[in-house]
Short mmCIF file of N, CA and C in Angstrom, two decimals:
data_model
loop_
_atom_site.label_atom_id
_atom_site.label_comp_id
_atom_site.label_asym_id
_atom_site.label_seq_id
_atom_site.Cartn_x
_atom_site.Cartn_y
_atom_site.Cartn_z
N UNK A 1 1.78 42.24 12.28
CA UNK A 1 0.90 42.53 10.96
C UNK A 1 -0.55 42.61 11.58
N UNK A 2 -0.96 41.97 12.78
CA UNK A 2 -2.25 41.76 12.93
C UNK A 2 -2.38 43.34 13.71
N UNK A 3 -1.55 43.98 14.41
CA UNK A 3 -1.89 45.42 15.07
C UNK A 3 -1.57 46.32 14.21
N UNK A 4 -0.70 46.13 12.91
CA UNK A 4 -0.77 47.35 11.97
C UNK A 4 -1.92 47.30 11.14
N UNK A 5 -3.14 46.33 11.14
CA UNK A 5 -3.79 46.24 10.31
C UNK A 5 -5.16 47.08 10.82
N UNK A 6 -4.89 47.54 12.05
CA UNK A 6 -5.88 48.83 12.99
C UNK A 6 -5.29 49.94 12.92
N UNK A 7 -4.26 50.22 12.20
CA UNK A 7 -3.62 51.42 12.15
C UNK A 7 -4.57 52.48 11.72
N UNK A 8 -5.71 52.49 10.93
CA UNK A 8 -6.81 53.17 10.47
C UNK A 8 -7.93 53.44 11.53
N UNK A 9 -7.88 52.62 12.63
CA UNK A 9 -8.64 53.17 13.43
C UNK A 9 -8.35 54.24 14.79
N UNK A 10 -8.95 55.32 13.77
CA UNK A 10 -8.26 56.74 14.72
C UNK A 10 -9.50 57.71 14.69
N UNK A 11 -9.05 58.60 15.57
CA UNK A 11 -10.54 59.21 16.05
C UNK A 11 -10.99 60.08 14.95
N UNK A 12 -10.57 60.25 13.95
CA UNK A 12 -11.16 61.27 12.81
C UNK A 12 -11.46 60.06 11.25
N UNK A 13 -11.44 58.98 11.39
CA UNK A 13 -11.81 58.19 10.75
C UNK A 13 -13.21 57.94 10.79
N UNK A 14 -13.63 57.65 9.56
CA UNK A 14 -15.06 56.70 9.36
C UNK A 14 -15.15 55.41 10.02
N UNK A 15 -16.02 55.15 11.24
CA UNK A 15 -16.04 53.84 11.51
C UNK A 15 -16.28 52.61 10.76
N UNK A 16 -16.96 52.89 10.15
CA UNK A 16 -17.36 51.85 9.21
C UNK A 16 -16.26 51.32 8.08
N UNK A 17 -15.33 52.65 7.61
CA UNK A 17 -14.33 52.29 6.65
C UNK A 17 -13.17 51.72 7.61
N UNK A 18 -12.74 52.34 8.67
CA UNK A 18 -11.73 51.96 9.34
C UNK A 18 -11.91 50.52 10.03
N UNK A 19 -13.04 50.20 10.60
CA UNK A 19 -13.25 48.71 11.07
C UNK A 19 -13.66 47.84 9.87
N UNK A 20 -14.07 48.39 8.85
CA UNK A 20 -14.13 47.43 7.28
C UNK A 20 -12.97 47.02 7.15
N UNK A 21 -12.21 47.94 7.04
CA UNK A 21 -10.69 47.71 6.52
C UNK A 21 -9.62 46.76 7.79
N UNK A 22 -10.05 47.13 8.89
CA UNK A 22 -9.33 46.14 9.72
C UNK A 22 -9.64 44.58 9.47
N UNK A 23 -10.84 44.59 9.30
CA UNK A 23 -11.66 43.22 9.33
C UNK A 23 -11.33 42.69 8.01
N UNK A 24 -11.23 43.29 7.02
CA UNK A 24 -10.79 42.78 5.89
C UNK A 24 -9.13 42.31 5.70
N UNK A 25 -8.48 43.25 6.17
CA UNK A 25 -6.94 42.89 6.81
C UNK A 25 -7.15 41.56 7.40
N UNK A 26 -7.55 41.47 8.66
CA UNK A 26 -7.47 40.20 9.39
C UNK A 26 -8.23 39.17 8.52
N UNK A 27 -8.84 39.11 7.74
CA UNK A 27 -9.56 38.14 7.27
C UNK A 27 -8.30 37.72 5.82
N UNK A 28 -7.98 38.73 5.34
CA UNK A 28 -6.81 38.25 4.56
C UNK A 28 -5.87 37.53 5.17
N UNK A 29 -5.26 37.83 6.00
CA UNK A 29 -4.38 37.63 7.12
C UNK A 29 -4.80 36.04 7.41
N UNK A 30 -6.13 35.91 8.01
CA UNK A 30 -6.45 34.34 8.27
C UNK A 30 -6.21 33.41 7.07
N UNK A 31 -6.64 34.14 5.59
CA UNK A 31 -6.50 33.37 4.60
C UNK A 31 -5.00 33.05 3.90
N UNK A 32 -3.92 33.75 4.08
CA UNK A 32 -2.96 33.79 3.59
C UNK A 32 -1.84 33.34 4.80
N UNK A 33 -2.22 33.73 6.10
CA UNK A 33 -1.14 33.35 6.83
C UNK A 33 -1.91 32.59 8.09
N UNK A 34 -2.54 31.41 8.06
CA UNK A 34 -3.60 30.75 8.95
C UNK A 34 -2.64 30.33 10.06
N UNK A 35 -1.43 29.92 9.93
CA UNK A 35 -0.32 29.37 10.87
C UNK A 35 -0.20 30.12 12.03
N UNK A 36 0.24 31.90 11.81
CA UNK A 36 0.21 32.50 12.66
C UNK A 36 -0.91 32.56 13.55
N UNK A 37 -2.02 32.48 13.10
CA UNK A 37 -3.22 32.71 13.97
C UNK A 37 -3.14 31.40 15.08
N UNK A 38 -3.11 30.29 14.39
CA UNK A 38 -3.11 28.89 14.97
C UNK A 38 -1.87 28.69 16.23
N UNK A 39 -0.70 29.10 15.75
CA UNK A 39 0.16 29.17 16.79
C UNK A 39 -0.28 30.34 18.12
N UNK A 40 -0.53 31.35 17.77
CA UNK A 40 -1.22 32.52 19.14
C UNK A 40 -1.85 31.74 19.76
N UNK A 41 -3.20 31.15 19.13
CA UNK A 41 -4.37 30.35 19.70
C UNK A 41 -3.75 29.34 20.69
N UNK A 42 -2.93 28.59 20.14
CA UNK A 42 -2.28 27.63 20.90
C UNK A 42 -1.43 28.29 22.29
N UNK A 43 -1.11 29.25 21.97
CA UNK A 43 0.01 30.05 22.83
C UNK A 43 -1.00 30.34 24.02
N UNK A 44 -2.20 31.20 23.73
CA UNK A 44 -2.94 31.67 24.69
C UNK A 44 -4.14 30.58 25.33
N UNK A 45 -4.37 29.44 24.64
CA UNK A 45 -4.90 28.45 25.12
C UNK A 45 -4.30 27.79 26.52
N UNK A 46 -2.42 27.86 26.10
CA UNK A 46 -1.69 27.25 27.00
C UNK A 46 -1.40 27.85 28.49
N UNK A 47 -2.43 29.35 28.36
CA UNK A 47 -1.87 30.21 29.38
C UNK A 47 -1.00 31.44 29.20
N UNK A 48 -0.33 31.37 27.86
CA UNK A 48 0.36 32.37 27.31
C UNK A 48 1.86 32.25 28.03
N UNK A 49 2.30 31.04 28.03
CA UNK A 49 3.76 31.10 28.95
C UNK A 49 5.10 31.88 28.53
N UNK A 50 4.92 32.24 27.12
CA UNK A 50 5.85 32.65 26.36
C UNK A 50 5.25 34.47 25.97
N UNK A 51 4.10 34.58 25.85
CA UNK A 51 3.94 36.08 25.37
C UNK A 51 2.94 36.71 26.74
N UNK A 52 2.95 36.09 27.88
CA UNK A 52 2.31 36.86 28.85
C UNK A 52 2.51 38.67 29.08
N UNK A 53 3.94 38.64 29.10
CA UNK A 53 4.46 40.05 29.50
C UNK A 53 4.26 40.98 28.04
N UNK A 54 4.12 40.46 27.00
CA UNK A 54 3.43 41.08 25.72
C UNK A 54 2.05 41.64 25.97
N UNK A 55 1.32 40.41 26.43
CA UNK A 55 -0.33 40.50 26.40
C UNK A 55 -0.35 41.77 27.68
N UNK A 56 0.35 41.97 28.70
CA UNK A 56 0.44 42.69 30.04
C UNK A 56 0.66 43.97 29.58
N UNK A 57 1.65 44.34 28.62
CA UNK A 57 2.20 45.95 28.25
C UNK A 57 1.61 46.06 26.67
N UNK A 58 2.21 45.56 25.84
CA UNK A 58 2.25 46.29 24.44
C UNK A 58 0.78 45.86 23.91
N UNK A 59 -0.01 44.83 24.28
CA UNK A 59 -1.15 44.45 23.67
C UNK A 59 -2.24 45.56 24.39
N UNK A 60 -1.91 45.28 25.94
CA UNK A 60 -2.81 46.09 26.63
C UNK A 60 -3.01 47.61 26.36
N UNK A 61 -1.90 48.19 26.14
CA UNK A 61 -1.69 49.24 25.65
C UNK A 61 -2.05 49.76 24.10
N UNK A 62 -2.18 49.03 23.44
CA UNK A 62 -2.57 48.81 21.87
C UNK A 62 -4.21 48.82 22.16
N UNK A 63 -4.84 47.51 22.91
CA UNK A 63 -5.89 47.68 22.98
C UNK A 63 -6.75 49.09 23.67
N UNK A 64 -6.13 49.40 24.74
CA UNK A 64 -6.53 50.50 25.31
C UNK A 64 -6.59 51.72 24.49
N UNK A 65 -5.44 51.70 23.40
CA UNK A 65 -5.71 52.96 22.31
C UNK A 65 -7.01 53.08 21.24
N UNK A 66 -7.12 51.75 20.73
CA UNK A 66 -8.49 51.46 20.13
C UNK A 66 -9.59 51.79 21.01
N UNK A 67 -9.67 51.10 22.02
CA UNK A 67 -11.02 51.38 22.84
C UNK A 67 -11.39 53.03 23.01
N UNK A 68 -10.32 53.72 23.29
CA UNK A 68 -10.51 54.97 23.57
C UNK A 68 -10.98 55.55 22.31
N UNK A 69 -10.36 55.51 21.23
CA UNK A 69 -11.37 55.90 19.83
C UNK A 69 -12.44 55.30 19.68
N UNK A 70 -12.89 54.32 19.99
CA UNK A 70 -14.34 53.57 19.53
C UNK A 70 -15.15 54.42 20.62
N UNK A 71 -14.77 54.85 21.95
CA UNK A 71 -15.30 55.83 22.73
C UNK A 71 -15.67 56.84 22.16
N UNK A 72 -14.66 57.41 21.57
CA UNK A 72 -14.96 59.00 21.05
C UNK A 72 -15.72 58.82 20.20
N UNK A 73 -16.06 57.81 19.03
CA UNK A 73 -16.61 57.67 17.88
C UNK A 73 -18.06 57.83 18.71
N UNK A 74 -18.33 56.84 19.96
CA UNK A 74 -19.77 56.90 20.47
C UNK A 74 -20.22 57.98 20.88
N UNK A 75 -19.05 58.70 21.59
CA UNK A 75 -19.48 60.19 22.25
C UNK A 75 -20.01 61.22 21.08
N UNK A 76 -19.25 60.95 20.08
CA UNK A 76 -19.79 61.91 18.79
C UNK A 76 -20.57 61.35 17.89
N UNK A 77 -21.28 60.23 18.39
CA UNK A 77 -22.79 59.68 17.68
C UNK A 77 -22.35 58.84 16.38
N UNK A 78 -21.04 58.50 15.99
CA UNK A 78 -20.74 58.09 14.88
C UNK A 78 -21.10 56.33 15.18
N UNK A 79 -21.22 55.67 16.26
CA UNK A 79 -21.51 54.64 16.49
C UNK A 79 -22.39 54.52 17.35
N UNK A 80 -23.53 53.52 17.57
CA UNK A 80 -24.03 53.48 18.52
C UNK A 80 -23.49 52.90 20.12
N UNK A 81 -23.98 53.33 21.08
CA UNK A 81 -23.16 52.88 22.74
C UNK A 81 -22.83 51.17 22.44
N UNK A 82 -21.74 50.79 22.50
CA UNK A 82 -21.59 49.44 22.49
C UNK A 82 -20.03 49.31 23.36
N UNK A 83 -19.99 47.95 23.82
CA UNK A 83 -18.61 47.69 24.49
C UNK A 83 -17.49 47.70 23.57
N UNK A 84 -16.21 49.01 23.68
CA UNK A 84 -15.44 48.60 22.61
C UNK A 84 -14.64 47.22 22.76
N UNK A 85 -14.39 46.90 23.82
CA UNK A 85 -13.46 45.70 24.05
C UNK A 85 -14.21 44.58 23.48
N UNK A 86 -15.33 44.21 23.74
CA UNK A 86 -16.21 43.38 23.18
C UNK A 86 -16.44 43.14 21.64
N UNK A 87 -16.40 44.54 21.24
CA UNK A 87 -16.31 44.82 19.44
C UNK A 87 -14.91 44.36 19.35
N UNK A 88 -13.84 44.43 19.58
CA UNK A 88 -12.65 44.19 19.34
C UNK A 88 -12.27 42.58 19.17
N UNK A 89 -12.75 42.12 20.76
CA UNK A 89 -12.74 40.70 21.15
C UNK A 89 -13.75 39.74 19.77
N UNK A 90 -14.91 40.32 19.59
CA UNK A 90 -15.45 39.74 18.75
C UNK A 90 -14.65 39.78 17.01
N UNK A 91 -14.22 40.78 16.74
CA UNK A 91 -13.76 40.74 15.33
C UNK A 91 -12.32 39.93 15.57
N UNK A 92 -11.88 39.48 16.60
CA UNK A 92 -10.56 39.06 16.47
C UNK A 92 -11.11 37.41 16.56
N UNK A 93 -12.21 37.31 17.01
CA UNK A 93 -12.78 35.85 17.34
C UNK A 93 -13.29 35.11 15.83
N UNK A 94 -13.81 36.45 15.17
CA UNK A 94 -14.69 36.03 14.24
C UNK A 94 -13.56 35.76 12.85
N UNK A 95 -12.72 36.64 12.74
CA UNK A 95 -11.72 36.98 11.60
C UNK A 95 -10.82 35.59 11.84
N UNK A 96 -10.37 35.36 13.07
CA UNK A 96 -9.25 34.37 13.44
C UNK A 96 -10.02 32.77 13.33
N UNK A 97 -11.29 32.89 13.44
CA UNK A 97 -12.02 31.56 13.30
C UNK A 97 -11.83 31.09 11.71
N UNK A 98 -11.65 32.01 10.87
CA UNK A 98 -11.06 31.29 9.44
C UNK A 98 -9.99 30.87 9.25
N UNK A 99 -8.91 31.07 10.06
CA UNK A 99 -7.59 30.44 9.97
C UNK A 99 -7.68 29.26 11.09
N UNK A 100 -8.03 29.52 12.38
CA UNK A 100 -8.28 28.70 13.46
C UNK A 100 -8.78 27.24 12.99
N UNK A 101 -10.05 27.51 12.30
CA UNK A 101 -10.67 26.19 11.87
C UNK A 101 -10.86 26.12 10.63
N UNK A 102 -9.79 26.61 9.93
CA UNK A 102 -9.77 26.27 8.50
C UNK A 102 -10.09 24.79 7.90
N UNK A 103 -9.80 23.64 8.56
CA UNK A 103 -10.15 22.38 8.32
C UNK A 103 -11.69 22.22 8.45
N UNK A 104 -12.39 22.60 9.36
CA UNK A 104 -13.83 22.41 9.46
C UNK A 104 -14.48 23.25 8.48
N UNK A 105 -13.95 24.90 8.13
CA UNK A 105 -14.85 25.34 7.27
C UNK A 105 -14.42 24.71 5.86
N UNK A 106 -13.51 24.04 5.42
CA UNK A 106 -13.25 23.28 4.10
C UNK A 106 -14.17 22.29 3.88
N UNK A 107 -14.03 21.35 5.08
CA UNK A 107 -14.93 20.19 5.33
C UNK A 107 -16.16 20.41 5.02
N UNK A 108 -16.85 21.56 5.36
CA UNK A 108 -18.12 22.00 5.25
C UNK A 108 -18.54 22.80 4.05
N UNK A 109 -17.20 22.92 3.50
CA UNK A 109 -17.63 23.73 2.14
C UNK A 109 -16.99 22.57 0.83
N UNK A 110 -17.75 21.30 1.27
CA UNK A 110 -17.61 20.38 0.37
C UNK A 110 -16.22 19.83 0.09
N UNK A 111 -15.31 19.88 0.90
CA UNK A 111 -13.94 19.66 1.07
C UNK A 111 -12.94 20.52 0.29
N UNK A 112 -13.47 21.54 0.07
CA UNK A 112 -12.45 22.67 -0.57
C UNK A 112 -12.02 23.68 0.16
N UNK A 113 -10.99 24.48 0.11
CA UNK A 113 -10.64 25.67 0.53
C UNK A 113 -11.83 26.67 -0.23
N UNK A 114 -11.84 27.50 0.78
CA UNK A 114 -12.76 29.02 0.24
C UNK A 114 -12.06 29.49 -0.82
N UNK A 115 -12.77 29.40 -2.49
CA UNK A 115 -12.29 30.06 -3.61
C UNK A 115 -12.10 31.61 -3.24
N UNK A 116 -11.60 32.31 -4.51
CA UNK A 116 -11.69 33.85 -4.30
C UNK A 116 -12.91 34.43 -4.09
N UNK A 117 -13.97 33.96 -4.88
CA UNK A 117 -15.47 34.55 -4.72
C UNK A 117 -15.97 34.24 -3.61
N UNK A 118 -15.75 33.26 -3.03
CA UNK A 118 -16.46 32.76 -1.80
C UNK A 118 -15.34 33.59 -0.54
N UNK A 119 -14.35 33.85 -0.46
CA UNK A 119 -13.39 34.67 0.29
C UNK A 119 -14.17 36.20 0.21
N UNK A 120 -14.26 36.66 -1.07
CA UNK A 120 -15.02 38.02 -0.98
C UNK A 120 -16.56 37.94 -0.29
N UNK A 121 -17.09 37.06 -0.73
CA UNK A 121 -18.65 36.84 -0.19
C UNK A 121 -18.23 36.91 1.28
N UNK A 122 -17.23 35.88 1.67
CA UNK A 122 -17.17 35.77 3.36
C UNK A 122 -17.09 37.22 4.00
N UNK A 123 -15.82 37.52 3.56
CA UNK A 123 -15.73 39.19 4.07
C UNK A 123 -16.34 40.09 4.21
N UNK A 124 -17.52 40.29 3.04
CA UNK A 124 -18.74 41.06 2.88
C UNK A 124 -19.59 40.66 4.45
N UNK A 125 -20.15 39.25 4.38
CA UNK A 125 -21.08 38.72 5.33
C UNK A 125 -20.31 39.21 6.90
N UNK A 126 -18.71 38.83 7.12
CA UNK A 126 -18.44 39.04 8.12
C UNK A 126 -18.58 40.73 8.55
N UNK A 127 -18.25 41.44 7.53
CA UNK A 127 -18.49 42.93 7.83
C UNK A 127 -19.72 43.46 8.22
N UNK A 128 -20.61 42.99 7.17
CA UNK A 128 -22.06 43.17 7.42
C UNK A 128 -22.68 42.73 8.84
N UNK A 129 -22.30 41.49 9.50
CA UNK A 129 -22.45 41.08 10.84
C UNK A 129 -22.19 41.99 11.75
N UNK A 130 -20.55 41.99 11.36
CA UNK A 130 -20.13 43.15 12.79
C UNK A 130 -20.33 44.45 12.70
N UNK A 131 -20.67 45.14 11.79
CA UNK A 131 -20.73 46.48 11.50
C UNK A 131 -21.87 46.93 11.28
N UNK A 132 -23.16 46.43 11.01
CA UNK A 132 -24.42 46.48 11.05
C UNK A 132 -25.34 47.10 12.09
N UNK A 133 -24.94 46.50 12.72
CA UNK A 133 -25.41 46.63 14.09
C UNK A 133 -24.77 47.86 14.85
N UNK A 134 -23.66 48.46 14.56
CA UNK A 134 -23.09 49.31 15.34
C UNK A 134 -22.72 50.79 14.60
N UNK A 135 -23.10 50.82 13.24
CA UNK A 135 -22.79 51.99 12.36
C UNK A 135 -23.86 52.43 12.04
N UNK A 136 -24.01 53.76 12.15
CA UNK A 136 -25.52 54.64 11.41
C UNK A 136 -25.23 54.67 9.98
#
């Protein structure tokens, strides 16, 4: 599901729309399926004993495809020059934070999970933070 969320990251797409949609989807997955992210994080923290082959093959290939698209956006002047890999890593870290650190966020939200309005505000804030600096 996480990889499918980035299907809109293609060369002829508008970067703001494609990346914004990717961030929205990743945020919704963090909200509705937080345990997937938590299991993934624990696997990676332990050195990926089960998924190392996947990381070296499928995820590497998938990531390189997105990196190539982002390089093309840069070359076309659609976004400013940035590190495509670090952009992806930052999107992953930011969106998955809302799943992996759900308890911390709830605690700092007066002991309650984010409600629908707060989630919409959060998604907008994350998109503004991540996209404002790279999209024209």
